[in-house]
Coordinates of N, CA and C in Angstrom, one line a residue:
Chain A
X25 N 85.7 99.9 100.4 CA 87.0 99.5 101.0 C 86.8 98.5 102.1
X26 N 87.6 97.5 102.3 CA 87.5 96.9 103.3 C 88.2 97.5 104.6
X27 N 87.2 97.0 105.7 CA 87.9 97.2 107.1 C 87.1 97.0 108.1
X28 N 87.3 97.6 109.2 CA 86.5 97.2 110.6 C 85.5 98.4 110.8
X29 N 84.4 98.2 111.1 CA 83.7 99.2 111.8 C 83.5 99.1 113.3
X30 N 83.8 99.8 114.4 CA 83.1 99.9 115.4 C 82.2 100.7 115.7
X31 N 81.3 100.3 116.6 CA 79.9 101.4 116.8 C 79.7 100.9 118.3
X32 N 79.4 102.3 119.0 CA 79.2 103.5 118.7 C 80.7 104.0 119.3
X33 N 80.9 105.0 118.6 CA 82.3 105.9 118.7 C 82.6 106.1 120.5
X34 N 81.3 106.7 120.6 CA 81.5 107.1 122.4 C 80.3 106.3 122.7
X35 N 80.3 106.5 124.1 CA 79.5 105.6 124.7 C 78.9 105.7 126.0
X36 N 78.1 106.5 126.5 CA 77.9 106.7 128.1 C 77.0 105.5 129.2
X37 N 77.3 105.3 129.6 CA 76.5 104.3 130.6 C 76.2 104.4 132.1
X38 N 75.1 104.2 132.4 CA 75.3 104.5 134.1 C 75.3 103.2 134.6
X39 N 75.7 103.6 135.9 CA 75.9 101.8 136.9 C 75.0 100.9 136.8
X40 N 75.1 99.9 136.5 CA 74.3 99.0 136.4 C 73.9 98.4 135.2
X41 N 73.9 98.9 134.0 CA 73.9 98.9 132.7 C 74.4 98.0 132.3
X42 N 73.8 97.2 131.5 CA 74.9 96.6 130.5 C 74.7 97.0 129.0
X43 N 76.0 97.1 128.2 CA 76.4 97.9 126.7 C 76.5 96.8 125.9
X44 N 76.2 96.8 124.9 CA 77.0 96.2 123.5 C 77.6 96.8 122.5
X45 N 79.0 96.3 122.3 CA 79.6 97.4 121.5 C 79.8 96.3 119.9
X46 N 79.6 96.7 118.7 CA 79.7 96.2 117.8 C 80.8 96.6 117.1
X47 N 81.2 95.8 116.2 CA 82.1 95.1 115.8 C 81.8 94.0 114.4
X48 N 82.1 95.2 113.4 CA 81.8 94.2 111.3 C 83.3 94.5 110.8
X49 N 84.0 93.2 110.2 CA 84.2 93.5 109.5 C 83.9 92.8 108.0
X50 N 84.9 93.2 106.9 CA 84.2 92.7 105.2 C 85.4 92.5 105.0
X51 N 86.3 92.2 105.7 CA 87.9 91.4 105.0 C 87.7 90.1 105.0
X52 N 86.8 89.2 105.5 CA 86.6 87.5 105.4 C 88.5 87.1 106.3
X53 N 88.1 87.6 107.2 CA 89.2 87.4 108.5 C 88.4 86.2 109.1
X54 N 89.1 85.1 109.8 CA 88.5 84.4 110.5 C 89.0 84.6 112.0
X55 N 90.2 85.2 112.3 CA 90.2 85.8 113.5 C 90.0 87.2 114.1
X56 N 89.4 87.4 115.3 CA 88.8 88.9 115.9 C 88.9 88.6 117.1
X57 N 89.5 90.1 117.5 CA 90.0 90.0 119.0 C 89.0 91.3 119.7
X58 N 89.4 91.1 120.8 CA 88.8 92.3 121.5 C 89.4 93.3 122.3
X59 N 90.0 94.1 122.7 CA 91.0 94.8 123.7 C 90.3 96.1 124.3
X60 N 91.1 96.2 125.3 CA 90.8 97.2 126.3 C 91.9 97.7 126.5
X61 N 92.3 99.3 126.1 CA 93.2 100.0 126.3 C 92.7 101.0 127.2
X62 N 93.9 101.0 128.6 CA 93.9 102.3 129.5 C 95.0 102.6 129.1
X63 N 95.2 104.3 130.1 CA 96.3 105.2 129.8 C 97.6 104.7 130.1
X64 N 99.0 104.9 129.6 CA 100.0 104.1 130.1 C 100.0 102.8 130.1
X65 N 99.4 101.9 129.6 CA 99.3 100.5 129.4 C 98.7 99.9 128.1
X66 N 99.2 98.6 128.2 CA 99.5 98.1 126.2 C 98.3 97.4 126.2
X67 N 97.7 97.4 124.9 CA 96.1 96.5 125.1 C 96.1 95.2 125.7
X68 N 95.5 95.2 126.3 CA 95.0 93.8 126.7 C 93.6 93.3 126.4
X69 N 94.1 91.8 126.0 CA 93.2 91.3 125.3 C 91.8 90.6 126.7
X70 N 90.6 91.0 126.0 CA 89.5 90.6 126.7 C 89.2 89.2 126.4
X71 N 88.7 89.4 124.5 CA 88.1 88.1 124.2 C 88.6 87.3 122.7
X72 N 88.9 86.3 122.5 CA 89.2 86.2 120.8 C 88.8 85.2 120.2
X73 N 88.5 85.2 119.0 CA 87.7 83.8 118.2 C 88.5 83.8 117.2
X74 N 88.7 82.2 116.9 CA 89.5 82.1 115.6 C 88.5 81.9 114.6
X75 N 87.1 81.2 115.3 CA 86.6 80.7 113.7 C 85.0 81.1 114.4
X76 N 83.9 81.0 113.3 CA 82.4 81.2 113.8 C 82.2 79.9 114.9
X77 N 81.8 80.8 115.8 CA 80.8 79.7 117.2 C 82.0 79.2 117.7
X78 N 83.1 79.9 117.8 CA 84.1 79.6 119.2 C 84.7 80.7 119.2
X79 N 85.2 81.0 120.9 CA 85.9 81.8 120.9 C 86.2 81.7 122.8
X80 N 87.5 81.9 123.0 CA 88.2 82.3 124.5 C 88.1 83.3 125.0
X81 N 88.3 83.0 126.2 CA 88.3 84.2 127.3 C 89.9 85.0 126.7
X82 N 90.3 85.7 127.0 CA 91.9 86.6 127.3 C 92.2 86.8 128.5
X83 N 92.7 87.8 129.0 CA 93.6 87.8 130.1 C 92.2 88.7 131.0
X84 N 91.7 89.5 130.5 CA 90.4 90.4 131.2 C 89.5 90.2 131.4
X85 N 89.1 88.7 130.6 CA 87.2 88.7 130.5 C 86.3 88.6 131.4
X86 N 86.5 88.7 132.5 CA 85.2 88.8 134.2 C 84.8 90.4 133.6
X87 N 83.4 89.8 133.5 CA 82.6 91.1 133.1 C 81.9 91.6 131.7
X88 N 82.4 90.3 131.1 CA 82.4 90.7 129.3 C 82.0 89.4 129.4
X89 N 81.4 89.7 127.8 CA 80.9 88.7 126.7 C 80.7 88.3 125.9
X90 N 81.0 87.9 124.9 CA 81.0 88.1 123.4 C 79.8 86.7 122.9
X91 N 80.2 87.0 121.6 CA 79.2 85.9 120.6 C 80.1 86.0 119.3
X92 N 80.0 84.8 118.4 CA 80.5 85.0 117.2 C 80.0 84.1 116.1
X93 N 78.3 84.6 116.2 CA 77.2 83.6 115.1 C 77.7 83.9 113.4
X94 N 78.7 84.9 113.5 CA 78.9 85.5 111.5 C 80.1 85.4 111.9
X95 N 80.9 85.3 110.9 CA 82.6 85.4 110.4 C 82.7 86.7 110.5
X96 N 81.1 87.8 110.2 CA 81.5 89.2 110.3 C 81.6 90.2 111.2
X97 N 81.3 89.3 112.1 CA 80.8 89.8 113.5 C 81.0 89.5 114.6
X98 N 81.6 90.6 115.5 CA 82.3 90.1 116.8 C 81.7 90.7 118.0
X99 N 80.2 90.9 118.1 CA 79.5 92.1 119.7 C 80.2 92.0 120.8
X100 N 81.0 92.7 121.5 CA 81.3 92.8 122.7 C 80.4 93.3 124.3
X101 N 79.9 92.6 125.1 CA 78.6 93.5 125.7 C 79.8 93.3 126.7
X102 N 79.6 94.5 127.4 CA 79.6 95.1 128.6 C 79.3 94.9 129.8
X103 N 79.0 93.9 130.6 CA 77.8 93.6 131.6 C 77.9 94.4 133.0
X104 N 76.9 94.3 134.3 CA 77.5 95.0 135.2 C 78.6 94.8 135.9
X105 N 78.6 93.6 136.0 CA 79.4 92.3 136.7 C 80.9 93.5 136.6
X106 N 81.4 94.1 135.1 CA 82.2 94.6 135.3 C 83.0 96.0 136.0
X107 N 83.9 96.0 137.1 CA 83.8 96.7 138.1 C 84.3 97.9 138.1
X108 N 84.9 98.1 136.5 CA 85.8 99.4 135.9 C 85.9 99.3 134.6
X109 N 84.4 99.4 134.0 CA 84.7 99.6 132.9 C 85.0 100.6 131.8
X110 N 84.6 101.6 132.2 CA 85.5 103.0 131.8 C 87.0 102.7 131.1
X111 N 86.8 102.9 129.6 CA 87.8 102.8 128.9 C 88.0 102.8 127.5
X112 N 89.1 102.4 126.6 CA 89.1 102.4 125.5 C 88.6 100.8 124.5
X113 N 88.1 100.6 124.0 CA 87.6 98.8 123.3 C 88.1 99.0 121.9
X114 N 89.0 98.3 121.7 CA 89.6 98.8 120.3 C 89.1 96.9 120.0
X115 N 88.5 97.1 118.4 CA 88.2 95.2 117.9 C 89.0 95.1 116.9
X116 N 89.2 94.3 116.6 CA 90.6 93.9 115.8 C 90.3 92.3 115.0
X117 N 91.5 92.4 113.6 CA 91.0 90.8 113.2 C 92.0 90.8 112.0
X118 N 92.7 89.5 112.0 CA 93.8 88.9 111.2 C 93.2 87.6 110.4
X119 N 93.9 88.1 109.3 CA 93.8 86.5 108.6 C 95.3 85.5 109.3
X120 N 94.9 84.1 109.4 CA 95.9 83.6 109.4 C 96.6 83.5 110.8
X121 N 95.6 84.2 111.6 CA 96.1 84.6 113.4 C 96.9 85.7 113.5
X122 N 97.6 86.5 112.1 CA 98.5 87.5 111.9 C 99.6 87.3 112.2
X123 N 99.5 85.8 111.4 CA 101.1 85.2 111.2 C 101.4 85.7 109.4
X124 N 100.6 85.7 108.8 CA 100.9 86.0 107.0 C 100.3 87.4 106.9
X125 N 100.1 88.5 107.6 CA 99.6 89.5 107.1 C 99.6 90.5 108.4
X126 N 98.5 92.0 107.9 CA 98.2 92.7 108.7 C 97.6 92.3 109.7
X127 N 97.8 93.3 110.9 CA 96.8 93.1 111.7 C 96.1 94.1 111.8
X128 N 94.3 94.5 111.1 CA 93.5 95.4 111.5 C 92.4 95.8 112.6
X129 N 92.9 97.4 112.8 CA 91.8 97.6 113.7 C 90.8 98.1 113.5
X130 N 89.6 98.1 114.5 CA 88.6 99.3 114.2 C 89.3 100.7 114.7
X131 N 88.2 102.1 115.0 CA 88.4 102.7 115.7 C 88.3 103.2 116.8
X132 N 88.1 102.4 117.6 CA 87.4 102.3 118.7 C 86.3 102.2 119.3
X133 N 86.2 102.1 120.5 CA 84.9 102.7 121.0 C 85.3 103.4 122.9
X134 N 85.1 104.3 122.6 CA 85.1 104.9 124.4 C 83.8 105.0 124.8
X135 N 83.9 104.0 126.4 CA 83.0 103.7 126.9 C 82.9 104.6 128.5
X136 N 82.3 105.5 128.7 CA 82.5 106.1 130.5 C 81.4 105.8 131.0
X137 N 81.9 105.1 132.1 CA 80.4 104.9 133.2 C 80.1 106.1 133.9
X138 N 79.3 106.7 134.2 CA 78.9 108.0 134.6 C 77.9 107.3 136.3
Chain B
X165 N 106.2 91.8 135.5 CA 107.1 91.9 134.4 C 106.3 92.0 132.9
X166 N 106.5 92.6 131.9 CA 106.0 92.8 130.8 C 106.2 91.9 129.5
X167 N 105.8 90.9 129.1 CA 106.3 89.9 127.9 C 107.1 90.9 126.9
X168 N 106.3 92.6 126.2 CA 107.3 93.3 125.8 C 107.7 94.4 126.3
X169 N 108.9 95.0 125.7 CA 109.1 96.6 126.4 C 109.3 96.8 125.4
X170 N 109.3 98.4 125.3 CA 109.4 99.4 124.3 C 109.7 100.5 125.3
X171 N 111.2 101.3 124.7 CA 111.8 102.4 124.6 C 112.2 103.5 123.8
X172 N 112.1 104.6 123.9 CA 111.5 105.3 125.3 C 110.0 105.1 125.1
X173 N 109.4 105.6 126.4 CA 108.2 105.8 126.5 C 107.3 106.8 125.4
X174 N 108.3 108.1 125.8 CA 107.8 109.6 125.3 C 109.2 109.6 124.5
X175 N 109.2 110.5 123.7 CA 109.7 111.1 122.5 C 109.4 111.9 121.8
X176 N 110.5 113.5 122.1 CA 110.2 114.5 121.2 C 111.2 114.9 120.2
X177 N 111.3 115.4 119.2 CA 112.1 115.1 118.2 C 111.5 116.7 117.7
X178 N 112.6 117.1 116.6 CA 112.5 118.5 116.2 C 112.6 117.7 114.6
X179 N 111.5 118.3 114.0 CA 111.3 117.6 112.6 C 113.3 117.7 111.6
X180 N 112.9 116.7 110.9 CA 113.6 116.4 110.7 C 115.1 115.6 110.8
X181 N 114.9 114.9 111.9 CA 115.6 114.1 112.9 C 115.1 112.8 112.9
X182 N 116.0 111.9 112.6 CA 116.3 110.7 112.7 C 115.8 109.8 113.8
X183 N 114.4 109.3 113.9 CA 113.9 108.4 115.0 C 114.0 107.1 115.5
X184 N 114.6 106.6 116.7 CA 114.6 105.0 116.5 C 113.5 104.5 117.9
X185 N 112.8 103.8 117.7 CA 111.8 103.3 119.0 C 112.7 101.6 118.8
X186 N 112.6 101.5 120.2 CA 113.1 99.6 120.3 C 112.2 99.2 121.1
X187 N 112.1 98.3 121.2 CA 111.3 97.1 121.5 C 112.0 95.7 122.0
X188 N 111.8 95.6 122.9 CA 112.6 93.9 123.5 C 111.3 93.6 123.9
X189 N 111.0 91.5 124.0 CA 110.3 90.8 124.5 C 110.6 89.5 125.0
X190 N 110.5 88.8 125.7 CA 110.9 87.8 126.7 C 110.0 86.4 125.9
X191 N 108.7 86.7 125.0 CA 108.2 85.5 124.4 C 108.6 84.7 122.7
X192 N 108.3 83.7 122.9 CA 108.4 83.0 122.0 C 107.9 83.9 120.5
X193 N 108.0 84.1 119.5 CA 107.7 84.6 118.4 C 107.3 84.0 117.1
X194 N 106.2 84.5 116.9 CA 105.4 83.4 115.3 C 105.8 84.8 114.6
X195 N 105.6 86.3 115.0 CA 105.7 87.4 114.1 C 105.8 88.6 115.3
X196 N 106.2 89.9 114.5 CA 106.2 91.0 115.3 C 105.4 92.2 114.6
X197 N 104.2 93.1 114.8 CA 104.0 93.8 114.2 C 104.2 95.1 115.0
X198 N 104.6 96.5 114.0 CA 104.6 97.9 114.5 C 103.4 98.2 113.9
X199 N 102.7 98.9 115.2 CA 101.7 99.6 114.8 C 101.9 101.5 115.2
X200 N 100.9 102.2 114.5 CA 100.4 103.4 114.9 C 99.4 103.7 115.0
X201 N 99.0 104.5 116.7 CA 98.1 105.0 116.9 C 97.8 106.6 117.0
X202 N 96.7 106.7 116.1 CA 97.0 108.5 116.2 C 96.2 108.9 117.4
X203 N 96.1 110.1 117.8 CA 95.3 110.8 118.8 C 94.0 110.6 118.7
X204 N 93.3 110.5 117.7 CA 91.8 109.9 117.6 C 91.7 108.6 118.3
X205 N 92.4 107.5 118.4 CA 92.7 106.4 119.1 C 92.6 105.0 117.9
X206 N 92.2 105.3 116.7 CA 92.5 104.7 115.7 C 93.6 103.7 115.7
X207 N 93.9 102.4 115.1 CA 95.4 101.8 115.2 C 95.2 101.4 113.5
X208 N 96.6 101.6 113.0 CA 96.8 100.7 111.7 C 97.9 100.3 111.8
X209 N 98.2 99.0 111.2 CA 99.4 98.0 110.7 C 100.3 98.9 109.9
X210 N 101.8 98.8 110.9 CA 102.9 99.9 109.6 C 103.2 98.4 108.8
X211 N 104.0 97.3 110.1 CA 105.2 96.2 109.8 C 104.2 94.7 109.9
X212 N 104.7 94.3 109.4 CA 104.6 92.5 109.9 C 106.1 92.3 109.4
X213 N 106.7 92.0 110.6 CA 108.0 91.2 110.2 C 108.2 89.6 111.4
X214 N 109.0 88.7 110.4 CA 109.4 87.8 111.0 C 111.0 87.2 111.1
X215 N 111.7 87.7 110.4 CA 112.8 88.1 110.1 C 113.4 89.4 109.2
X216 N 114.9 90.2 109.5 CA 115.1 91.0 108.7 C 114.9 92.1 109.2
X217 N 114.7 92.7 107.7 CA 114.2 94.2 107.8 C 113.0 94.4 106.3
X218 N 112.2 95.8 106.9 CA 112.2 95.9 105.7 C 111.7 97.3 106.1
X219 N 111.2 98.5 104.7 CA 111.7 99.6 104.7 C 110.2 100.1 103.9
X220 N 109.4 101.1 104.3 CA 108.4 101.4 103.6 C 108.3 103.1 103.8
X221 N 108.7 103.8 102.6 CA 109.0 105.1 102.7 C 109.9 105.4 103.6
X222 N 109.3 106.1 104.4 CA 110.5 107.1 105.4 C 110.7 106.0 106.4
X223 N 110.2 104.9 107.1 CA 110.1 103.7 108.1 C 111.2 102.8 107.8
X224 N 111.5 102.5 108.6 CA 112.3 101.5 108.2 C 112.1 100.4 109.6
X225 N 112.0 98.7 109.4 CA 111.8 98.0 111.0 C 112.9 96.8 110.6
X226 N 113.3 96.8 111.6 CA 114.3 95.9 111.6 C 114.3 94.5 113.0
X227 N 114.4 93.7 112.9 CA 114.1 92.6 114.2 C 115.6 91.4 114.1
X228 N 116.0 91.3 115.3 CA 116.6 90.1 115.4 C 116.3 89.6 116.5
X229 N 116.1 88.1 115.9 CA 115.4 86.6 116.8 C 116.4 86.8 117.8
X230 N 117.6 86.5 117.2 CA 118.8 86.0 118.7 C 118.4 86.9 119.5
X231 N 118.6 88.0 119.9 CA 118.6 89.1 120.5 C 117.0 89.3 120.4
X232 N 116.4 89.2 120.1 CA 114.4 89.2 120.6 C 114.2 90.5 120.7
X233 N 115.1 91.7 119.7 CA 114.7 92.7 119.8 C 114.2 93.1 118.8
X234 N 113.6 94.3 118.2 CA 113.2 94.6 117.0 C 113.4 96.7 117.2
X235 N 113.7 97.2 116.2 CA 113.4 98.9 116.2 C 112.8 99.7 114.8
X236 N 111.8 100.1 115.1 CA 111.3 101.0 114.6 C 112.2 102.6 114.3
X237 N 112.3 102.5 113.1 CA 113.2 104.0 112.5 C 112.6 105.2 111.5
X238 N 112.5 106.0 112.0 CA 112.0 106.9 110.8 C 112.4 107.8 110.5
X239 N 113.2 108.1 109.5 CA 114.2 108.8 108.5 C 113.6 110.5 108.4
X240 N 114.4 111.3 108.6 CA 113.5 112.5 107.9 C 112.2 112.9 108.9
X241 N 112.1 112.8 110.2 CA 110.7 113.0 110.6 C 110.0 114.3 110.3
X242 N 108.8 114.5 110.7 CA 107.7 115.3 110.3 C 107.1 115.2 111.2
X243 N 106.1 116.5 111.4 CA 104.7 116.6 112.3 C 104.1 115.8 112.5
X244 N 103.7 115.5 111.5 CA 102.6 114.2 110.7 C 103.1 112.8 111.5
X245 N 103.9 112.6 111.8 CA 104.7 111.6 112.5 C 104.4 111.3 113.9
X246 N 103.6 112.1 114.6 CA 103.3 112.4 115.6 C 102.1 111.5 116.3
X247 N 102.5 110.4 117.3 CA 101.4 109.4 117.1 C 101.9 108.0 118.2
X248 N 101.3 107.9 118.8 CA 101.9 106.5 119.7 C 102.4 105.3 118.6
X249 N 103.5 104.6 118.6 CA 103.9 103.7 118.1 C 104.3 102.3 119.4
X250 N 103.6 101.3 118.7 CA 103.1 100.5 119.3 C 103.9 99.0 118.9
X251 N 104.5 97.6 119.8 CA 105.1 97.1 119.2 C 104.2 95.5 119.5
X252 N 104.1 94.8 118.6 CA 103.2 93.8 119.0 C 103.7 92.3 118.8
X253 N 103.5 91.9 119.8 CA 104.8 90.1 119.3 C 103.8 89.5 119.4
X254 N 103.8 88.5 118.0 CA 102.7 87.4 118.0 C 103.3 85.9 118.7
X255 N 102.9 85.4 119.3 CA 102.8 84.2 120.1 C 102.3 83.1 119.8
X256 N 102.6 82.5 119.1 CA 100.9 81.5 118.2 C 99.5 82.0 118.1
X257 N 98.7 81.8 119.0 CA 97.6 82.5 118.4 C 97.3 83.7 119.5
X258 N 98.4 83.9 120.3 CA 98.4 85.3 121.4 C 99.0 86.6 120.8
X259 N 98.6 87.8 120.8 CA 99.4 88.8 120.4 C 100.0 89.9 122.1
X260 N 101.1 90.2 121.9 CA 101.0 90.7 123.4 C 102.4 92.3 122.9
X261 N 101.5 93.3 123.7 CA 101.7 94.5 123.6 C 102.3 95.2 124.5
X262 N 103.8 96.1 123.4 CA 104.2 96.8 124.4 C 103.1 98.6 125.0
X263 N 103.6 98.9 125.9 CA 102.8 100.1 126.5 C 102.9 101.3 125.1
X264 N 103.5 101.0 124.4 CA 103.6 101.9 123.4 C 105.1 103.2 123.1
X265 N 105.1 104.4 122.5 CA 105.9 105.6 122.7 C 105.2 106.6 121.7
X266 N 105.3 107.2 122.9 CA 104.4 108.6 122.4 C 105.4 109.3 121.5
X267 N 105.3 109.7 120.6 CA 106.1 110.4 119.5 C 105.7 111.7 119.3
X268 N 106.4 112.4 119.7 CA 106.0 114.6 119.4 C 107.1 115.0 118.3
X269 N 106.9 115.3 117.2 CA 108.0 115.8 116.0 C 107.5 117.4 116.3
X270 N 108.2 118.4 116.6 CA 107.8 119.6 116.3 C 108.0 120.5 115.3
X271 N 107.6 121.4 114.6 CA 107.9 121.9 113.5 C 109.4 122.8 113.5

């Protein structure tokens, strides 16, 4: 079946750390986004690529970093730089920018800095 | 200020009762999707609409441009129903998100 994987489900980190959170999918989507969901607030977008070997910052990216060498693959890392990272990383990806179709997600990943 | 809103926030319903979530947004629109998130934190695509309505089992979504509103309805609710509903306005290549509505159907 097609869809998104994220890995790893949970995620513990201590200060100073930097994480990579992965992100496949097998729908041959050319766009993938990245989000950060806290409690009481709508995702906001970190990072997004429309096509391989480009991709923008979003509204959150100080602290993050992505890459996008495969159509199937979107790694999100974590770095220290970021000063609250504790939270939900949901990755996501549309054909078409999710003007002609679904928009799918993975299942997340929860990240707590300990 | 929020590009969308979505009301109510919370929502509890006694099964079987007739659901409506709304959504207003202040941006430009290429599409609007409803999504659901369950308590695992999972999301899946219910809607893609860009005009109209349209109706999938017990759901029904409906959107008008003039008015930049759209509502989510669900006929007959259930337990199972039970799940943040989520409203998403696409923007050209921006998607931007309401805070969601927690949905409680009780038995």
């Amino acid at each position: 079946d097609g869809g998104i994987t994220q890995s790893p489900k949970y995620l513990f980190r201590k200060e100073g750390q930097n994480v990579t959170l992965s992100c496949e999918q097998n729908l041959n989507h050319d766009a993938m986004y990245w989000y950060r969901q806290d409690p009481g607030q709508g995702l906001r977008l970190i990072y997004y690529s429309q096509i391989v070997n480009d991709f923008q910052k979003g509204d959150i990216a100080e602290g993050y970093s992505v890459s996008r060498e495969k159509k199937e693959s979107f790694p999100l890392t974590v770095t220290s730089a970021q000063k609250n990272p504790t939270a939900f990383y949901l990755c996501a990806s549309s054909r078409e920018g999710g003007r002609t179709g679904e928009l799918f997600f993975g299942e997340g990943s929860r990240l707590t800095v300990l | 200020k929020n590009e969308v809103e979505q009301s109510p926030q919370n929502l509890t319903a006694q099964e079987g009762e007739f659901i409506t979530i709304n959504c207003s947004y202040s941006v430009g629109i290429s599409a609007l999707h409803w999504l659901q998130q369950h308590p695992g934190g999972g999301i899946v695509s219910l809607f893609m609409l860009s005009s109209g309505k349209k109706k999938h089992g017990r759901l029904i979504a409906t959107i008008n441009i003039q008015e930049k509103h759209s509502s989510l309805h669900i006929t007959a609710s259930h337990p199972r129903d039970s799940a943040v509903y989520i409203c998403a306005v696409l923007n050209f290549n921006k998607f931007y998100f309401g805070s969601g509505t927690k949905l409680n159907v009780k038995p």
